[in-house]
């Protein structure tokens, strides 16, 4: 039989790494939960039409989407990002505004897989629907910033830009098209192709031959309406007031079409430039209407879990959580004592594992060491006869003691383990 493997661009997350993953989402939930955001869970697949609304001129939608026909003949797609589904849910349920939600889960893009760029990748993110206030933009950006700080990341750079209102963006796109077309064939063929579909995306070209033309291109800032320019100024003022350092990046265009006004990205300087975007977001006023809802402004961000963890590795922060088992039960007398003792300890709120299959003392002790538990609770034939259990410290030294069977829980609690409620 051919060897079966996880598909290209996907990975298995195994213990102990999965514990770190879970803690990552836990820290995020705490940071945004403390600011009034509630969790929203939307389907991993939606009708294809939902995603067409987020960018028919973007590669994420035209080239990279996992779309398929279901057995009922409906056109569906795996979500390439989280915002579209959240907005669809908002339109469907019409919750009171401002609606502040957070989410986590996998997304799917048929990308060229490499380190930090996957076909299935997880995000954590927030969205706020129904608030136009520039200080809401500041809150959203500040929460991402606070989360990175909570992980211990120090080398994250915030880039901000304003893409103006729909009219501004259109005028800017036309000016960019004129600018790039004036160079004729000097632009790379890939960028000429992009130019036809979406002139803004040419600014994202990393090809060196395009560089001089991109550097000479007109800037979005010169095309902002007075209202959009003022909104942007208030956002920047709010970031300054909170002491969040930022760089205005006038050529920052995001990979999705729905953005208006404030847009931002977080770059992890400890990672290679090709995949150093650890998060990004912005305003998407207009998207709710596109999905058939009432005129409602929106803003949010999503952070890549995989990439942010790579950034943590590169900075040596947010390591694996310490093993947190309180005890490991070793029983060489047939297992009945381990069965009872484990059940009692767990009922008392302790974290306890045990060996199975009545293995040798040596083999069970090896398993106890590997488990990372604070103590081994050992029952051999002598202990069984005497009605005792040997408590042997596995971490941090100390002598082993024989404890009467009835006092084991008290002893384990007293000597360091904390029962969980
Ligand atoms: P995005 O910039 O496409 O925005 O993705 C956000 C983050 O997801 C990226 O900064 C990156 O960390 C991670 N990411 C994206 N693609 C991949 C990939 N192939 N492999 C690994 N990580 C990846 C959005 O998705 C928007 N929905 C963000 C948003 C929310 N805007 C408004 N609200």
Coordinates of N, CA and C in Angstrom, one line a residue, residues 81-221:
X81 N -11.1 32.5 4.5 CA -10.8 33.5 5.6 C -12.1 33.6 6.4
X82 N -12.1 34.3 7.5 CA -13.2 34.3 8.5 C -14.3 35.4 8.3
X83 N -13.9 36.5 7.8 CA -14.7 37.7 7.8 C -16.0 37.5 7.0
X84 N -15.9 36.8 5.8 CA -17.1 36.6 5.0 C -18.2 35.9 5.7
X85 N -17.9 34.8 6.4 CA -18.9 34.0 7.1 C -19.5 34.8 8.3
X86 N -18.7 35.6 9.0 CA -19.2 36.4 10.1 C -20.1 37.4 9.6
X87 N -19.8 38.0 8.5 CA -20.7 39.1 7.9 C -22.0 38.4 7.5
X88 N -21.9 37.2 6.8 CA -23.1 36.5 6.4 C -24.0 36.2 7.6
X89 N -23.3 35.7 8.7 CA -24.1 35.4 9.9 C -24.8 36.7 10.5
X90 N -24.1 37.8 10.4 CA -24.6 39.0 10.9 C -25.9 39.4 10.1
X91 N -25.8 39.3 8.8 CA -26.9 39.6 8.0 C -28.1 38.7 8.2
X92 N -27.8 37.4 8.5 CA -28.8 36.4 8.7 C -29.5 36.6 10.0
X93 N -28.8 36.9 11.1 CA -29.4 37.0 12.4 C -29.7 38.4 12.9
X94 N -29.1 39.4 12.3 CA -29.3 40.8 12.7 C -29.2 41.1 14.2
X95 N -28.1 40.7 14.8 CA -27.9 41.0 16.2 C -27.8 42.5 16.4
X96 N -28.0 42.9 17.7 CA -27.9 44.4 18.0 C -26.4 44.8 17.8
X97 N -26.3 46.1 17.4 CA -25.0 46.6 17.1 C -24.6 47.6 18.2
X98 N -23.3 47.8 18.5 CA -22.2 47.2 17.8 C -22.1 45.7 18.2
X99 N -21.9 44.9 17.2 CA -21.7 43.5 17.4 C -20.2 43.2 17.5
X100 N -19.7 42.8 18.6 CA -18.3 42.5 18.8 C -18.1 41.0 19.0
X101 N -17.4 40.4 18.0 CA -17.2 39.0 18.1 C -15.8 38.6 17.9
X102 N -15.4 37.4 18.4 CA -14.1 36.8 18.0 C -14.3 35.4 17.5
X103 N -13.3 34.9 16.8 CA -13.4 33.5 16.3 C -12.1 32.9 16.2
X104 N -12.1 31.6 16.0 CA -10.8 30.9 15.7 C -11.2 29.7 14.8
X105 N -10.3 29.2 14.0 CA -10.5 28.0 13.3 C -9.7 28.0 12.0
X106 N -9.9 26.9 11.2 CA -9.1 26.7 10.0 C -9.6 27.4 8.8
X107 N -8.7 27.8 7.9 CA -9.1 28.4 6.6 C -8.3 27.7 5.6
X108 N -8.8 27.8 4.3 CA -8.2 27.0 3.3 C -7.9 27.8 2.0
X109 N -6.6 27.8 1.6 CA -6.2 28.5 0.4 C -5.3 27.6 -0.4
X110 N -5.5 27.5 -1.7 CA -4.7 26.6 -2.5 C -3.4 27.4 -2.8
X111 N -2.5 27.6 -1.9 CA -1.3 28.4 -2.1 C -0.1 27.5 -2.3
X112 N 1.0 28.1 -2.8 CA 2.2 27.3 -2.9 C 2.7 27.1 -1.5
X113 N 2.7 25.9 -1.1 CA 3.1 25.6 0.4 C 4.5 25.8 0.6
X114 N 4.8 26.5 1.7 CA 6.2 26.6 2.2 C 6.1 26.9 3.7
X115 N 7.3 27.0 4.3 CA 7.3 27.3 5.8 C 6.5 28.6 6.0
X116 N 5.5 28.5 6.9 CA 4.7 29.7 7.2 C 3.6 30.0 6.2
X117 N 3.5 29.2 5.2 CA 2.4 29.4 4.2 C 1.8 28.0 3.9
X118 N 0.6 27.8 4.3 CA 0.0 26.5 4.3 C -1.4 26.6 3.5
X119 N -1.8 25.4 3.1 CA -3.1 25.3 2.4 C -4.3 25.3 3.4
X120 N -4.0 24.7 4.6 CA -4.9 24.8 5.7 C -4.2 25.5 6.8
X121 N -4.7 26.6 7.3 CA -4.0 27.4 8.4 C -5.1 27.9 9.3
X122 N -4.7 28.1 10.5 CA -5.7 28.6 11.5 C -5.5 30.1 11.8
X123 N -6.6 30.7 12.1 CA -6.5 32.1 12.4 C -7.3 32.3 13.7
X124 N -6.9 33.4 14.5 CA -7.8 33.9 15.5 C -8.1 35.3 15.0
X125 N -9.3 35.8 15.3 CA -9.7 37.2 14.8 C -10.8 37.7 15.5
X126 N -11.0 39.0 15.3 CA -12.2 39.7 15.8 C -12.9 40.5 14.7
X127 N -14.2 40.8 14.9 CA -14.9 41.7 13.9 C -15.8 42.5 14.8
X128 N -16.0 43.8 14.4 CA -17.0 44.7 15.0 C -17.9 45.2 13.9
X129 N -19.2 44.9 14.1 CA -20.1 45.4 13.0 C -21.0 46.5 13.6
X130 N -21.1 47.6 12.9 CA -22.0 48.6 13.4 C -21.4 49.7 14.1
X131 N -20.1 49.9 14.0 CA -19.4 51.1 14.6 C -18.5 51.8 13.6
X132 N -18.8 53.1 13.4 CA -18.1 53.9 12.4 C -17.0 54.6 13.1
X133 N -17.0 54.7 14.4 CA -16.1 55.5 15.2 C -14.6 55.2 14.9
X134 N -13.8 56.2 14.6 CA -12.4 55.9 14.4 C -11.7 55.3 15.7
X135 N -12.3 55.6 16.8 CA -11.7 55.0 18.1 C -12.0 53.5 18.1
X136 N -13.0 53.1 17.4 CA -13.2 51.6 17.3 C -12.1 51.0 16.5
X137 N -11.6 51.7 15.5 CA -10.4 51.2 14.7 C -9.2 51.0 15.7
X138 N -9.1 52.1 16.5 CA -8.0 52.1 17.5 C -8.1 50.9 18.5
X139 N -9.3 50.6 18.9 CA -9.5 49.5 19.9 C -9.1 48.2 19.2
X140 N -9.6 48.0 18.0 CA -9.3 46.8 17.3 C -7.8 46.6 17.1
X141 N -7.1 47.6 16.7 CA -5.7 47.5 16.5 C -5.0 47.2 17.8
X142 N -5.4 48.0 18.8 CA -4.8 47.9 20.2 C -5.0 46.5 20.7
X143 N -6.1 45.8 20.4 CA -6.3 44.4 21.0 C -5.3 43.5 20.4
X144 N -5.0 43.6 19.1 CA -4.0 42.7 18.4 C -2.7 43.0 19.1
X145 N -2.4 44.3 19.3 CA -1.1 44.7 19.9 C -0.9 44.1 21.3
X146 N -2.0 44.2 22.0 CA -2.0 43.7 23.4 C -1.8 42.2 23.4
X147 N -2.4 41.5 22.4 CA -2.3 40.0 22.3 C -0.8 39.7 22.0
X148 N -0.2 40.3 21.1 CA 1.2 40.0 20.8 C 2.0 40.2 22.0
X149 N 1.7 41.3 22.8 CA 2.5 41.6 24.0 C 2.3 40.5 25.0
X150 N 1.0 40.0 25.1 CA 0.7 38.9 26.1 C 1.5 37.6 25.7
X151 N 1.8 37.4 24.4 CA 2.5 36.2 24.0 C 4.0 36.4 24.4
X152 N 4.4 37.7 24.5 CA 5.8 38.0 24.8 C 6.6 38.5 23.6
X153 N 5.8 38.6 22.4 CA 6.5 39.1 21.2 C 6.9 40.5 21.3
X154 N 8.1 40.8 20.9 CA 8.6 42.2 21.0 C 8.9 42.8 19.7
X155 N 9.2 41.9 18.7 CA 9.6 42.5 17.4 C 8.5 42.4 16.3
X156 N 7.4 43.0 16.7 CA 6.3 43.1 15.7 C 6.1 44.6 15.3
X157 N 6.0 44.8 14.0 CA 5.9 46.2 13.5 C 4.4 46.4 13.0
X158 N 3.8 47.5 13.4 CA 2.5 47.8 12.9 C 2.6 48.7 11.7
X159 N 2.0 48.3 10.6 CA 1.9 49.1 9.4 C 0.5 49.5 9.2
X160 N 0.2 50.8 9.0 CA -1.2 51.3 8.8 C -1.3 52.1 7.5
X161 N -2.5 52.1 7.0 CA -2.7 52.9 5.8 C -4.2 53.1 5.7
X162 N -4.6 54.1 4.9 CA -6.1 54.2 4.6 C -6.3 54.0 3.1
X163 N -7.3 53.2 2.8 CA -7.6 53.0 1.4 C -8.7 53.9 1.0
X164 N -9.2 54.9 1.8 CA -10.2 55.8 1.5 C -11.6 55.1 1.3
X165 N -12.5 55.9 0.8 CA -13.8 55.4 0.6 C -13.9 54.8 -0.8
X166 N -15.1 54.2 -1.1 CA -15.2 53.5 -2.4 C -14.8 54.4 -3.5
X167 N -15.3 55.6 -3.6 CA -15.0 56.6 -4.7 C -13.5 56.8 -4.7
X168 N -12.8 57.0 -3.6 CA -11.4 57.4 -3.5 C -10.6 56.2 -4.1
X169 N -11.0 55.1 -3.7 CA -10.3 53.9 -4.1 C -10.3 53.7 -5.6
X170 N -11.5 54.0 -6.2 CA -11.7 53.9 -7.6 C -10.8 54.9 -8.3
X171 N -10.8 56.1 -7.8 CA -10.0 57.1 -8.5 C -8.5 56.8 -8.4
X172 N -8.1 56.2 -7.2 CA -6.7 55.8 -7.1 C -6.4 54.7 -8.0
X173 N -7.3 53.7 -8.1 CA -7.0 52.6 -9.0 C -6.9 53.1 -10.4
X174 N -7.7 54.1 -10.8 CA -7.6 54.6 -12.2 C -6.2 55.3 -12.4
X175 N -5.8 56.0 -11.4 CA -4.5 56.7 -11.5 C -3.3 55.7 -11.5
X176 N -3.5 54.7 -10.7 CA -2.4 53.6 -10.8 C -2.4 53.0 -12.1
X177 N -3.5 52.7 -12.7 CA -3.6 52.0 -14.0 C -2.9 52.9 -15.0
X178 N -3.2 54.1 -15.0 CA -2.6 55.1 -15.9 C -1.1 55.1 -15.8
X179 N -0.7 55.2 -14.5 CA 0.8 55.2 -14.2 C 1.5 53.9 -14.7
X180 N 1.0 52.8 -14.4 CA 1.7 51.5 -14.8 C 1.6 51.3 -16.3
X181 N 0.5 51.7 -16.9 CA 0.3 51.5 -18.3 C 1.3 52.3 -19.1
X182 N 1.7 53.5 -18.5 CA 2.6 54.4 -19.2 C 4.0 53.7 -19.4
X183 N 4.3 52.7 -18.6 CA 5.6 52.0 -18.8 C 5.5 50.9 -19.8
X184 N 4.4 50.6 -20.4 CA 4.3 49.6 -21.5 C 4.8 48.3 -21.0
X185 N 5.7 47.7 -21.7 CA 6.1 46.3 -21.4 C 7.2 46.2 -20.3
X186 N 7.6 47.4 -19.8 CA 8.6 47.3 -18.8 C 8.2 46.6 -17.5
X187 N 6.9 46.6 -17.3 CA 6.3 45.9 -16.1 C 6.4 44.4 -16.4
X188 N 6.6 43.6 -15.4 CA 6.7 42.1 -15.6 C 5.4 41.6 -16.1
X189 N 5.4 40.5 -16.9 CA 4.1 40.0 -17.5 C 3.1 39.7 -16.4
X190 N 3.6 39.2 -15.2 CA 2.7 38.8 -14.1 C 2.0 40.1 -13.6
X191 N 2.8 41.2 -13.5 CA 2.1 42.4 -13.0 C 1.2 43.0 -14.1
X192 N 1.6 42.8 -15.3 CA 0.7 43.4 -16.4 C -0.7 42.7 -16.3
X193 N -0.6 41.4 -16.0 CA -1.8 40.6 -15.9 C -2.6 41.1 -14.7
X194 N -1.9 41.3 -13.5 CA -2.6 41.8 -12.3 C -3.2 43.2 -12.6
X195 N -2.5 44.0 -13.4 CA -3.0 45.3 -13.7 C -4.4 45.3 -14.3
X196 N -4.6 44.3 -15.2 CA -5.9 44.2 -15.8 C -7.0 44.0 -14.8
X197 N -6.7 43.2 -13.8 CA -7.7 42.8 -12.9 C -7.9 43.7 -11.7
X198 N -6.7 44.2 -11.2 CA -6.8 45.0 -10.0 C -5.5 45.8 -9.8
X199 N -5.5 47.0 -10.3 CA -4.2 47.8 -10.3 C -3.6 48.0 -8.9
X200 N -4.4 48.0 -7.8 CA -3.8 48.1 -6.5 C -2.9 47.0 -6.2
X201 N -3.2 45.8 -6.6 CA -2.4 44.6 -6.3 C -1.0 44.7 -6.9
X202 N -0.9 45.5 -7.9 CA 0.5 45.6 -8.5 C 1.5 46.1 -7.5
X203 N 1.0 46.9 -6.6 CA 1.8 47.5 -5.5 C 2.4 46.4 -4.6
X204 N 1.8 45.2 -4.6 CA 2.2 44.1 -3.8 C 3.3 43.3 -4.4
X205 N 3.6 43.5 -5.7 CA 4.6 42.7 -6.4 C 5.9 42.8 -5.7
X206 N 6.5 41.6 -5.5 CA 7.8 41.5 -4.8 C 8.9 41.4 -5.9
X207 N 8.5 41.4 -7.2 CA 9.5 41.2 -8.3 C 10.4 42.4 -8.4
X208 N 11.7 42.2 -8.3 CA 12.7 43.4 -8.3 C 12.5 44.3 -9.6
X209 N 12.1 43.7 -10.7 CA 12.0 44.5 -12.0 C 10.9 45.5 -11.9
X210 N 9.9 45.2 -11.0 CA 8.7 46.1 -10.9 C 9.0 47.2 -9.9
X211 N 10.0 47.0 -9.1 CA 10.3 48.0 -8.0 C 10.3 49.5 -8.3
X212 N 11.2 49.8 -9.4 CA 11.2 51.3 -9.6 C 9.9 51.9 -10.0
X213 N 9.1 51.1 -10.8 CA 7.8 51.7 -11.2 C 6.8 51.8 -10.0
X214 N 7.0 50.8 -9.1 CA 6.1 50.9 -7.9 C 6.5 52.1 -7.0
X215 N 7.8 52.3 -6.9 CA 8.3 53.4 -6.1 C 7.9 54.7 -6.6
X216 N 7.7 54.8 -7.9 CA 7.3 56.1 -8.6 C 5.8 56.2 -8.6
X217 N 5.0 55.2 -8.1 CA 3.6 55.3 -8.3 C 2.9 56.3 -7.4
X218 N 1.8 56.8 -7.8 CA 1.1 57.8 -7.0 C 0.7 57.1 -5.6
X219 N 0.5 57.9 -4.6 CA 0.2 57.4 -3.3 C -1.3 57.6 -2.9
X220 N -1.8 56.6 -2.3 CA -3.3 56.6 -1.9 C -3.6 57.8 -1.1
X221 N -2.6 58.3 -0.2 CA -2.9 59.4 0.7 C -3.3 60.7 -0.1

